[in-house]
Coordinates of C-alpha atoms in Angstrom, one line a residue:
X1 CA 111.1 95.6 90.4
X2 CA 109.6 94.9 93.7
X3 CA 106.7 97.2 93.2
X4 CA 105.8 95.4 89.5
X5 CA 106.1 91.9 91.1
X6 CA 103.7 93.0 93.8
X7 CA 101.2 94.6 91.4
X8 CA 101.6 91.4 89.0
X9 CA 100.6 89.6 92.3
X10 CA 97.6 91.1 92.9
X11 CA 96.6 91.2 89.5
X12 CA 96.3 87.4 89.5
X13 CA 94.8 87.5 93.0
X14 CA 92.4 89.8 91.7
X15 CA 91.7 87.5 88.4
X16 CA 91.6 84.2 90.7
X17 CA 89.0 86.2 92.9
X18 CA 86.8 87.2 90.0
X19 CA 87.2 83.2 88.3
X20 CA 86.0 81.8 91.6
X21 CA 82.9 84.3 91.3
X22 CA 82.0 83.3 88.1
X23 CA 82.7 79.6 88.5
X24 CA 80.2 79.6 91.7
X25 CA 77.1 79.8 89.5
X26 CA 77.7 77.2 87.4
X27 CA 77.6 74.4 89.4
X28 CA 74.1 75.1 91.0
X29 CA 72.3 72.9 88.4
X30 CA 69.6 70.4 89.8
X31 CA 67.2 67.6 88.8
X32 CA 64.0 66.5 90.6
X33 CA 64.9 65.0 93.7
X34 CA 68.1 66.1 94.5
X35 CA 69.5 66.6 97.3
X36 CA 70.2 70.5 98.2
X37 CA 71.3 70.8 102.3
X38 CA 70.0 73.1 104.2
X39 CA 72.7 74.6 106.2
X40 CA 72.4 76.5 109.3
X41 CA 74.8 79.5 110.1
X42 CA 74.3 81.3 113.6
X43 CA 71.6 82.9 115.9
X44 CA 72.0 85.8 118.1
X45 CA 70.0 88.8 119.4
X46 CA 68.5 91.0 116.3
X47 CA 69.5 94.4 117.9
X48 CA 73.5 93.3 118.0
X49 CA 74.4 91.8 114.5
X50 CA 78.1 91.4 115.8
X51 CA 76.8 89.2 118.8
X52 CA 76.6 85.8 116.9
X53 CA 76.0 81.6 118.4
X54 CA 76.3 78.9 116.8
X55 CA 73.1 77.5 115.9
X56 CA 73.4 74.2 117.8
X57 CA 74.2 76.7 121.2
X58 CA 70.5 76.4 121.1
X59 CA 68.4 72.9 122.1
X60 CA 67.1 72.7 118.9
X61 CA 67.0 68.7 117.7
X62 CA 69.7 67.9 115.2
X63 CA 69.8 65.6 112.4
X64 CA 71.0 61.7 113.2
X65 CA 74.9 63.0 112.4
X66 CA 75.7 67.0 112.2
X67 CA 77.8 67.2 109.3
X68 CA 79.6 70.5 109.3
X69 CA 80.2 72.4 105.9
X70 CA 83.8 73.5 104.9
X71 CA 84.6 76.8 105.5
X72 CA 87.2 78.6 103.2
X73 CA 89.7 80.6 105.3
X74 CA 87.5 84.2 104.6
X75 CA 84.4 82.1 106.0
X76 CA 86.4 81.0 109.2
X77 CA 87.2 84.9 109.8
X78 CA 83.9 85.9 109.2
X79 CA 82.3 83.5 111.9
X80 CA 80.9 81.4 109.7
X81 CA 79.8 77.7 110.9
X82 CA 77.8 76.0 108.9
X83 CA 76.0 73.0 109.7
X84 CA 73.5 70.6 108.7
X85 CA 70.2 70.2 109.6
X86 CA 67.0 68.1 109.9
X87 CA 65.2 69.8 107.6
X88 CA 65.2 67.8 104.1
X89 CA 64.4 70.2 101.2
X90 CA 65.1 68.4 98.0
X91 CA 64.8 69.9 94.6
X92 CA 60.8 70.0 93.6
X93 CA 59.5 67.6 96.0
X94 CA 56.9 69.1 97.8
X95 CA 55.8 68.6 101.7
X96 CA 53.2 70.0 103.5
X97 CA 53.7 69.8 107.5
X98 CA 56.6 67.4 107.5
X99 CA 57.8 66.3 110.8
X100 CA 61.2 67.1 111.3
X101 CA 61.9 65.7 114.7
X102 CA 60.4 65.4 118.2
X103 CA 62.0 66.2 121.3
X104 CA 61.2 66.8 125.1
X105 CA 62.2 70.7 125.8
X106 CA 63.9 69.9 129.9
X107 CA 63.3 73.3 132.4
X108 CA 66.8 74.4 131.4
X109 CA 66.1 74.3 127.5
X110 CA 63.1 76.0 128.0
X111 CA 64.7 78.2 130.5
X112 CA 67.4 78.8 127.3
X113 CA 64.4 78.8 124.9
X114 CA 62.8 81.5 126.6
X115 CA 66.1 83.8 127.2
X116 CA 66.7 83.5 123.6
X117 CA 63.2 84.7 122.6
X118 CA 63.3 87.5 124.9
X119 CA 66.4 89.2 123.6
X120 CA 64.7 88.9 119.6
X121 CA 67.0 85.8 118.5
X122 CA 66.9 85.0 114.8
X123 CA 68.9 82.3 113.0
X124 CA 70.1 82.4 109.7
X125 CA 70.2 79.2 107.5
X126 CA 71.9 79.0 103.9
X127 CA 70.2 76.6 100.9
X128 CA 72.2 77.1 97.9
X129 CA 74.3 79.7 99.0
X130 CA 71.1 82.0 99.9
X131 CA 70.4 83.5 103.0
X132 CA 67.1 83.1 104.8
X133 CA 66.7 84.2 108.5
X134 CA 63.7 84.1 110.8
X135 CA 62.8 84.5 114.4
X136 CA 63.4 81.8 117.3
X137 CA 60.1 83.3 118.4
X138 CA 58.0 86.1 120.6
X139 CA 56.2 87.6 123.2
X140 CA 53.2 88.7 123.5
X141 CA 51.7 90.6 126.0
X142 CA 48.3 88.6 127.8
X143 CA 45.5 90.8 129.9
X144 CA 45.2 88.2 133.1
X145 CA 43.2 89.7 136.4
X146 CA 43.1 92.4 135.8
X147 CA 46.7 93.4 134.7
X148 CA 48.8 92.4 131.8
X149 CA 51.2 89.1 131.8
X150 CA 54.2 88.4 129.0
X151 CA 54.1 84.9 127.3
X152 CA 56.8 83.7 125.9
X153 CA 55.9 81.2 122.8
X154 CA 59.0 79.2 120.5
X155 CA 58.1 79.2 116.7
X156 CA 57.6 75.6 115.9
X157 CA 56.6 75.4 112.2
X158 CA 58.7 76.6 109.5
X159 CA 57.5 77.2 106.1
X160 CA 59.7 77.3 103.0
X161 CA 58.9 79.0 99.9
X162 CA 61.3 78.3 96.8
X163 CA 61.0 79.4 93.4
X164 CA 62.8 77.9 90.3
X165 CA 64.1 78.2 87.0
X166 CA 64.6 74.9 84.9
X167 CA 67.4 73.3 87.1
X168 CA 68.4 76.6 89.1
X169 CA 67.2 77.3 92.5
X170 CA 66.3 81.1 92.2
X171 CA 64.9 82.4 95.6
X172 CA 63.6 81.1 98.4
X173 CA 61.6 82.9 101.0
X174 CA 61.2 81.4 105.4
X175 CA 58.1 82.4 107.0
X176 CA 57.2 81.3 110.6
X177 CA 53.5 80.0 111.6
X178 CA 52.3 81.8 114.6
X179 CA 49.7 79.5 114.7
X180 CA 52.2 76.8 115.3
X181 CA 54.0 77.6 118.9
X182 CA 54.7 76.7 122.2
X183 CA 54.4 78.6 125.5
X184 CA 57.3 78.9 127.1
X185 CA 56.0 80.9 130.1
X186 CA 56.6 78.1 132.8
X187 CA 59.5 76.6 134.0
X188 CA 58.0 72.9 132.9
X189 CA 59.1 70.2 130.9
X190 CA 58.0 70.9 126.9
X191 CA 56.7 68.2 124.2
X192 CA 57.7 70.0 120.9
X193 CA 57.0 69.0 117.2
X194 CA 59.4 70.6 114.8
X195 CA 57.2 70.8 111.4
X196 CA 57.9 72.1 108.0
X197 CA 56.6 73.1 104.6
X198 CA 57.9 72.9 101.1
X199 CA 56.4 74.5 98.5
X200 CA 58.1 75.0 95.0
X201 CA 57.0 77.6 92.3
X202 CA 58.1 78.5 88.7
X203 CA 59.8 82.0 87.9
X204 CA 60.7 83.3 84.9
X205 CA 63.6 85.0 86.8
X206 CA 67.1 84.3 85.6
X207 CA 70.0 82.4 87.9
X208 CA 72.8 85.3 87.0
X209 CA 69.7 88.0 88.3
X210 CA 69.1 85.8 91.6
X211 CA 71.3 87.9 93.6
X212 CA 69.5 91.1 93.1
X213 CA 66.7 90.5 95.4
X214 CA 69.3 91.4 98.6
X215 CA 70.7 94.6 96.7
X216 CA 67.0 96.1 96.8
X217 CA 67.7 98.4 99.4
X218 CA 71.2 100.0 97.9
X219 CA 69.8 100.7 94.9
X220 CA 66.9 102.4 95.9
X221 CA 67.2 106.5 94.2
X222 CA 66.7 107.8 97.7
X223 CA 69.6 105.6 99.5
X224 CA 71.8 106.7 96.1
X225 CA 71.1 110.4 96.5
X226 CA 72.5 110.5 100.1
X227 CA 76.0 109.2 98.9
X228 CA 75.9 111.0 95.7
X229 CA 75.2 114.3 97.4
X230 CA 77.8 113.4 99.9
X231 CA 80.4 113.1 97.0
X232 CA 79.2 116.6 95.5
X233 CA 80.1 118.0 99.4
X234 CA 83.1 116.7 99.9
X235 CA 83.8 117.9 96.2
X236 CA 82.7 121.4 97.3
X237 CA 85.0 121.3 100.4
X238 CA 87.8 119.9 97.7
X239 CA 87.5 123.1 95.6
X240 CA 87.0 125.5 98.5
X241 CA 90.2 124.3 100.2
X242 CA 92.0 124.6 96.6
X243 CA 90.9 128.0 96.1
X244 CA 92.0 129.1 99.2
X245 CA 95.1 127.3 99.1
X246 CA 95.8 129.0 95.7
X247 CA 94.3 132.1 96.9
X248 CA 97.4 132.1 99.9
X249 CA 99.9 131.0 98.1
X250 CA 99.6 133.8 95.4
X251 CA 99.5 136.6 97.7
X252 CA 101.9 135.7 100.5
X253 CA 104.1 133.0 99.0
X254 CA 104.6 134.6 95.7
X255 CA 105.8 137.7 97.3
X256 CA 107.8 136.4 99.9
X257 CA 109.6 134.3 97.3
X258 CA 110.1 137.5 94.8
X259 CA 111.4 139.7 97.6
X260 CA 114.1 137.4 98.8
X261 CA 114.9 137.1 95.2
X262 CA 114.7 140.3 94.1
X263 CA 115.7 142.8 97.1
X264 CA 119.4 141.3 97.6
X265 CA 120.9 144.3 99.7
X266 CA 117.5 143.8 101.5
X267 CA 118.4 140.1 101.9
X268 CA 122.1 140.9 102.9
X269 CA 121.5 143.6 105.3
X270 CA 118.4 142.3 107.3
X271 CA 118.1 139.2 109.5
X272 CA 116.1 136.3 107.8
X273 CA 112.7 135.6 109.1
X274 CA 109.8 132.9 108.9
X275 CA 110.5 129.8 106.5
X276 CA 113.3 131.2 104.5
X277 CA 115.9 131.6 108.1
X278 CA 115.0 127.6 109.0
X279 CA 116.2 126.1 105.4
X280 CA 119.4 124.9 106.7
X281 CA 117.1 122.7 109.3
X282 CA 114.3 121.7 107.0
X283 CA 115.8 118.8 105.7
X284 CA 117.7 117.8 108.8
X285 CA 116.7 113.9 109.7
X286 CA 113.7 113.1 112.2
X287 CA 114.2 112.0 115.1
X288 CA 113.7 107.9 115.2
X289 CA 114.1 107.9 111.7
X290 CA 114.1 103.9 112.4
X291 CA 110.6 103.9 113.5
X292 CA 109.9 106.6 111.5
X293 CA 110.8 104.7 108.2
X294 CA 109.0 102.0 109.2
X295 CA 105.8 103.6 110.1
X296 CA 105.9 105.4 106.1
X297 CA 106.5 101.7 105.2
X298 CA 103.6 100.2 107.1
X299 CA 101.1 103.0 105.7
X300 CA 102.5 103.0 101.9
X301 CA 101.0 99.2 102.6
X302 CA 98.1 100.2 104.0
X303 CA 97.3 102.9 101.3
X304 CA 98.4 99.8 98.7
X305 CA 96.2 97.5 100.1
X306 CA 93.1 99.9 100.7
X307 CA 93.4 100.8 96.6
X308 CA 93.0 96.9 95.4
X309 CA 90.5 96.0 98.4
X310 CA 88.4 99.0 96.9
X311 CA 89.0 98.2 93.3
X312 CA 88.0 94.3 93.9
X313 CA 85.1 95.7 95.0
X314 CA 84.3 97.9 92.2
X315 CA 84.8 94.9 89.4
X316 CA 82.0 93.2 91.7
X317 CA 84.4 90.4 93.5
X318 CA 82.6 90.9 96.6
X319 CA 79.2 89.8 95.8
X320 CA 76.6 90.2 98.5
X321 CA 77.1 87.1 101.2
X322 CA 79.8 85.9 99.0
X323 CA 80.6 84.3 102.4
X324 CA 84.4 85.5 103.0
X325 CA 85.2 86.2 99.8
X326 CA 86.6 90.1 101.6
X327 CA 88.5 88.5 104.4
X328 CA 90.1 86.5 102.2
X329 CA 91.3 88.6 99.9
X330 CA 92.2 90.9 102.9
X331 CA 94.7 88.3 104.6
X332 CA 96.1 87.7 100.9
X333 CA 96.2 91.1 99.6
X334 CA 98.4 92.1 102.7
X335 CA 100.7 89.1 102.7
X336 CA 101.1 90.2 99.0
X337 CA 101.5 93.8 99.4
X338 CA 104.1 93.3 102.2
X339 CA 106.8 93.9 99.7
X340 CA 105.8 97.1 99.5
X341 CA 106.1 97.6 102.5
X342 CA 109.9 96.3 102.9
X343 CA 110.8 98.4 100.1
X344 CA 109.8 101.8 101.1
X345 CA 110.9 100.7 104.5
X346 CA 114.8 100.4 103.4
X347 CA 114.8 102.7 100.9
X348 CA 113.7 105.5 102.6
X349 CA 115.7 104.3 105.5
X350 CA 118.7 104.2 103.9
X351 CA 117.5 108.3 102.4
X352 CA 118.2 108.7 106.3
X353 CA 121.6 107.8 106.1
X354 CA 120.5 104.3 108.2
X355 CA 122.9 101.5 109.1
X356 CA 120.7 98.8 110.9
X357 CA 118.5 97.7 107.9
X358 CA 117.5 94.2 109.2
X359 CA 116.2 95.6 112.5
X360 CA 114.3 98.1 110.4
X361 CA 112.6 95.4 108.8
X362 CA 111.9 93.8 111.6
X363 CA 110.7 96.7 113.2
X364 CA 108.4 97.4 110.1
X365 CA 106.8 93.8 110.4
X366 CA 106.0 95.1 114.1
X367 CA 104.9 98.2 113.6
X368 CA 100.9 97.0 112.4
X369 CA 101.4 93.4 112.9
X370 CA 102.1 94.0 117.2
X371 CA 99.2 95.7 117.7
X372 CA 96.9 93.5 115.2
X373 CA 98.3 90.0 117.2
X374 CA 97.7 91.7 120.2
X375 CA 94.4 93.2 119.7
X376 CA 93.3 89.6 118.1
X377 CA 94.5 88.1 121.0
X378 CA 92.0 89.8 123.5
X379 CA 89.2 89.7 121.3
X380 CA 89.9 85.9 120.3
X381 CA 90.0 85.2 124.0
X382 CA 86.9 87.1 125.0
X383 CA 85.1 85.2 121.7
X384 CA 86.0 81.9 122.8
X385 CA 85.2 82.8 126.9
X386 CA 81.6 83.7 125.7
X387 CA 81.3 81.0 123.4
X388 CA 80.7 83.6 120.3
X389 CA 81.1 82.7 116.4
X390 CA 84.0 85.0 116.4
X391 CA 86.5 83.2 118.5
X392 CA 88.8 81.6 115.7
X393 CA 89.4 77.8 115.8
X394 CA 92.8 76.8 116.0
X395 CA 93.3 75.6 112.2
X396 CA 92.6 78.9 111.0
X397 CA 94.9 80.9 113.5
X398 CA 97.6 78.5 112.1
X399 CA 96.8 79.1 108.9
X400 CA 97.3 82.4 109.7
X401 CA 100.5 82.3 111.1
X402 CA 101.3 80.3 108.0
X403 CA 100.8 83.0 105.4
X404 CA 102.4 85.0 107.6
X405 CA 105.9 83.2 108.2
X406 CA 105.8 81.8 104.3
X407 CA 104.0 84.5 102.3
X408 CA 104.4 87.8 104.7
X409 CA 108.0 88.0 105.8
X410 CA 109.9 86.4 102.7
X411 CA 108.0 89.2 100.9
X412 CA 108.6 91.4 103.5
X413 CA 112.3 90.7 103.3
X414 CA 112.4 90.5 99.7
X415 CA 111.1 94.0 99.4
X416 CA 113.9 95.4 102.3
X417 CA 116.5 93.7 99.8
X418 CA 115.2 95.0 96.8
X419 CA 115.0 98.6 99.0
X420 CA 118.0 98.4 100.2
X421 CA 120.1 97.6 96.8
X422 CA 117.9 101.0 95.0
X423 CA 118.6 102.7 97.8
X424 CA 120.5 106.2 97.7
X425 CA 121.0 109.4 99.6
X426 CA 118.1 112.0 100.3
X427 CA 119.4 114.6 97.6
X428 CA 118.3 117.6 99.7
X429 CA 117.8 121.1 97.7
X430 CA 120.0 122.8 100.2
X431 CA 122.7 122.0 102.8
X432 CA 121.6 121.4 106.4
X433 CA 123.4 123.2 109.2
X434 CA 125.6 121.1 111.7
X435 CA 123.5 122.9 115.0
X436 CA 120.2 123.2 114.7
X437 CA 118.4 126.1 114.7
X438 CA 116.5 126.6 118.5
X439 CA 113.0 126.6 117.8
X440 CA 111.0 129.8 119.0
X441 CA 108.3 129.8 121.7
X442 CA 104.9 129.1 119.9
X443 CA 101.3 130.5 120.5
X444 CA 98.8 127.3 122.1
X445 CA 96.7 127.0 118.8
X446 CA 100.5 126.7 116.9
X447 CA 101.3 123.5 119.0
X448 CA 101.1 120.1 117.7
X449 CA 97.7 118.7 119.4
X450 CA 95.7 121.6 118.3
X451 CA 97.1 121.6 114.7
X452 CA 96.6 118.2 114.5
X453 CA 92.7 118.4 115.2
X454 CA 92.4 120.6 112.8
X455 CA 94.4 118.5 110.0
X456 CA 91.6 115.8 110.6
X457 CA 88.7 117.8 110.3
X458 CA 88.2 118.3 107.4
X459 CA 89.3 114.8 106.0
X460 CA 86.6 113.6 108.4
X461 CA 83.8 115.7 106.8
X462 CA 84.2 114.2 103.4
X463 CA 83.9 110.6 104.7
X464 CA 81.8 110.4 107.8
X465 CA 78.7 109.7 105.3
X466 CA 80.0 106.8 103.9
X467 CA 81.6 105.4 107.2
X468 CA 78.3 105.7 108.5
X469 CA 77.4 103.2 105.8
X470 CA 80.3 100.9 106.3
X471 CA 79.5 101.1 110.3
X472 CA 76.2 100.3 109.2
X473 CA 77.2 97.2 107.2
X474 CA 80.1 95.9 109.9
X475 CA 77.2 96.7 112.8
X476 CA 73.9 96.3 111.6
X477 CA 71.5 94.5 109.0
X478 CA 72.9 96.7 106.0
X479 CA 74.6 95.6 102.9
X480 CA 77.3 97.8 101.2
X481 CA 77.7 97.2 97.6
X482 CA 78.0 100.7 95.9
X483 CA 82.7 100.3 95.8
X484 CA 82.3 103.2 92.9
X485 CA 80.7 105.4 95.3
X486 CA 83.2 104.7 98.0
X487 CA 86.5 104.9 95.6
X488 CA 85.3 108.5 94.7
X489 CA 85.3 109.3 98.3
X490 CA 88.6 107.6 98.7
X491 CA 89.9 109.7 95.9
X492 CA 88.5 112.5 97.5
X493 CA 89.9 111.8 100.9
X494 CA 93.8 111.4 100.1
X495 CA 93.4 115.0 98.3
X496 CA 91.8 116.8 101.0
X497 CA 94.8 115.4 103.3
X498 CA 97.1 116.4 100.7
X499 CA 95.8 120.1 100.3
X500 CA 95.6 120.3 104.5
X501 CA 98.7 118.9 105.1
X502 CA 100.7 121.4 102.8
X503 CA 98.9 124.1 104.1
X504 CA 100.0 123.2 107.7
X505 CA 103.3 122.3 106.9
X506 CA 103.8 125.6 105.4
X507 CA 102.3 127.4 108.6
X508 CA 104.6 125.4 110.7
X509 CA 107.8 126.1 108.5
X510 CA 106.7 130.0 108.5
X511 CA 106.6 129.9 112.5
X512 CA 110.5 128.5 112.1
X513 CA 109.2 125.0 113.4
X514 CA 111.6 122.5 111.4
X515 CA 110.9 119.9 113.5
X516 CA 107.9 118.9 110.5
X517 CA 108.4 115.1 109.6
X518 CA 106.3 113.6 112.4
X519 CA 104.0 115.8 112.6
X520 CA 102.1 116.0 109.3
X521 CA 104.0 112.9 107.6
X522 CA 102.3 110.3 110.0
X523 CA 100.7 112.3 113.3
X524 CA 97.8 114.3 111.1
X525 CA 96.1 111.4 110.3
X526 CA 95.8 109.8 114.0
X527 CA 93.0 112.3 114.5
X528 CA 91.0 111.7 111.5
X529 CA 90.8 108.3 112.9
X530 CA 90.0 109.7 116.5
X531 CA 87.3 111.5 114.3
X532 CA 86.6 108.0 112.6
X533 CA 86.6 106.5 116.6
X534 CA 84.6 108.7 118.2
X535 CA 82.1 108.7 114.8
X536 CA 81.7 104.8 115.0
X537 CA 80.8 104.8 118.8
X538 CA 78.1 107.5 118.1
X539 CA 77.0 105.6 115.0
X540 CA 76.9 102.2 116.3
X541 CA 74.9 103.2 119.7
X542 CA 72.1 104.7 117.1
X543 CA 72.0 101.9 114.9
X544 CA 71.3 99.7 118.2
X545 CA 68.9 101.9 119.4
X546 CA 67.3 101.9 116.0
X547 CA 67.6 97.4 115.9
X548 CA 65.8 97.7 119.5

């Protein structure tokens, strides 16, 4: 019942998702001389996307009063701040080097001016919910006496290029005049004219097709060949593994299975050996089965919430700078899918033979959710130290807590409730031993570390392609748009780890190691994500070095 109420849940979220993208592009209907704002987002250094100001950090002249654009909750989270600006481009009315403002550049805004050139600022401004970006400025390099000298010059004149479709705004393109800049080489006070153009053309280009231009680059055949022949090896590696699983369990497990069933005066006279002498101990309880329960719970959410992110995704939810629309339904698809998690929690806890159910749940909402606060905690702290567009304002981390306190844990609870009244004993295929069974001395490569790098391995081959891409989206310029691609991969992934895992477990078990519940229920995956860790610091520092 649970389960059903949380997929009935996310169905609506996913329907509400899908209304609000449909409902977004018809409202962007104009007539001549309307007002459409011009909103500016951020600015920070081109070669770190991640490193992001607000646009007003820099002494740029603002309009008479900054009016600041409200910001859903997904916006907020992605470090979005938009705000006005004094550049007035109404719908078809031209300008040709309006004046935007004047201002005298002081030595420390020029100072600031010229740090921000240096490190390859651009800002990104929104007009109709399109992006356009541009640099802050550049330098050049000047041959003086002999040797050469670096100028620094600020972009003064922008120049906007729109085009149009009856009432619909359709693209718009910012260039930057480098015949109209100032030299910001000396430490002096600056007199600095802000100008802009306006220039409106006529396309035959449809309003539902506007959002193609940014999707240019994924759906190029070359950039679709890499992930497609990335699915076809991680398919290969799928049917490799599956043959040599079969392969194995034909020959050995087969026969070991008809010989104990078979050879009966065998079986009574000789000593059991290998996985048949441990199956009074298989089934005997893990250790922490508390912790345990709740760390299944906690992934079964994961894994939930991961499925409905991906398919959101693939019915085209999360259009290209849909501005949040992700994080949003991120923080609601896990407040929704928290029953889940309370219900595998309990009932699988109470399989266990446990007692303390409530601490169980409370342990489960701790499990993820400690490490998450804490983590934000530091990061939100080192955001707002350096002034960054990360650092969460306080209405959204107590919006946050909100959903968590009155969506999360009632769910939460619910679930544990719903686990606890279904719940019933583990029905075990064979009766476990009072005293278990003392576990022999293993070989190195048989202990856990060693078997647990090579149980991520292989899950890491048939994903590190497209994590590349995701790092790529999260780090850098790229957009990620192709969820079909990805869900394949996904699909791909969870059988890999279920063909490795069973192979594993069944060495372990052979080498009269019963003690297998930790190790390849939860323990496997922690180094496909080292994998994943170690992947995304190599990734990220090429991606820079590629930006710079």
């Amino acid at each position: 019942m649970a389960e059903c109420s949380a997929i009935c849940l996310v169905a609506f979220l996913i329907m509400f998702c899908a209304s609000q993208v449909r409902s977004a592009g018809s409202n962007h209907q104009y007539k001549a001389g309307d007002t459409i704002p011009l909103y500016a987002n951020k600015a920070g250094p081109f070669h770190n996307p991640s490193e992001t100001y607000a646009y007003n950090d820099l002494p740029y002249c603002s309009p008479g009063q900054v009016e600041q654009k409200k910001e859903s909750l997904g916006e907020v989270l992605n470090g979005y701040r938009l705000v006005s600006t004094a550049y007035k481009l109404d719908f078809l009315v031209e300008k040709e080097s309006e004046v935007a403002c004047k201002k005298k550049l002081t030595k420390e805004e020029v100072s600031q001016f010229r740090a921000a050139v240096v490190r390859d600022y651009y800002f990104q401004m929104y007009y109709d919910d399109l992006p356009i970006w541009a640099f802050i400025g550049k330098v050049e390099d000047k041959h003086y006496n002999g040797g050469i000298v670096e100028q620094y010059h600020l972009f003064t004149h922008l120049e906007f290029e729109i085009l149009y479709n009856k009432g619909h705004v359709i693209e718009i393109t910012l260039r930057t005049n480098p015949n109209s800049m100032v030299d910001l080489t000396e430490d002096e006070e600056v007199d600095v004219e802000f100008t802009y153009t306006v220039r409106w053309k006529e396309t035959d280009n449809l309003f539902e097709k506007r959002i193609d231009k940014y999707l240019w680059s994924s759906t190029l055949p070359h950039y679709r060949r890499v992930h497609w022949f990335a699915v076809m090896n991680s398919c290969l590696t799928v049917l490799i593994v599956l043959g040599c699983l079969l392969t194995f369990y034909v020959r050995v497990l087969e026969k070991d299975i008809n010989k104990y069933a078979s050879d009966e005066e065998l079986f009574d006279n000789q000593e059991e050996r290998g996985w048949k002498s441990i199956h009074g101990d298989v089934f005997r309880y893990p250790k922490h089965k508390s912790l345990f329960a709740a760390a299944i719970g906690s992934g079964t959410q994961l894994f939930v919430l991961s499925i409905f992110i991906i398919m959101l995704g693939v019915v085209g939810v999360f259009q290209p700078y849909s501005r949040g629309t992700l994080f949003t339904a991120l923080v609601f698809v896990y407040a929704i899918t928290s029953v889940i998690a309370g219900y595998t929690t309990v009932s699988l806890y109470y399989q266990l033979e446990g007692t303390n159910w409530v601490r169980n749940i409370l342990l489960t909402g701790c499990v993820f959710g400690g490490p998450l606060l804490l983590a934000f905690c530091f990061l939100n702290f080192v955001a707002i130290t350096y002034r960054v567009n990360a650092a969460l304002p306080l209405g959204a981390i107590l919006l946050l807590l909100s959903i968590w306190l009155f969506g999360a844990s009632p769910l939460l609870l619910f679930g544990g409730i719903a686990g606890r009244n279904s719940g019933s004993d583990l029905q075990a295929p064979c009766r476990t031993t009072k005293c278990p069974r003392e576990i022999p001395p293993l070989r190195w490569y048989r202990g856990t570390l060693p078997q647990m790098a090579v149980a991520g391995i292989l899950p890491f081959g048939v994903i590190y392609v497209e994590t590349y891409y995701l790092l790529a989206s999260i780090w850098g310029h790229r957009i990620y748009t192709i969820y079909g691609i990805l869900l394949i991969v996904f699909i791909i992934l969870i059988i890999i780890t279920v063909f490795v895992t069973v192979a594993l477990t069944y060495f372990q078990l052979a080498a009269e190691d019963h003690e297998w519940w930790w190790r390849y229920s939860l323990l496997a995956c922690v180094f496909c994500l080292h994998y994943v860790g170690f992947f995304k610091v190599w990734s990220t520092s090429i991606l820079y070095s590629q930006l710079s």
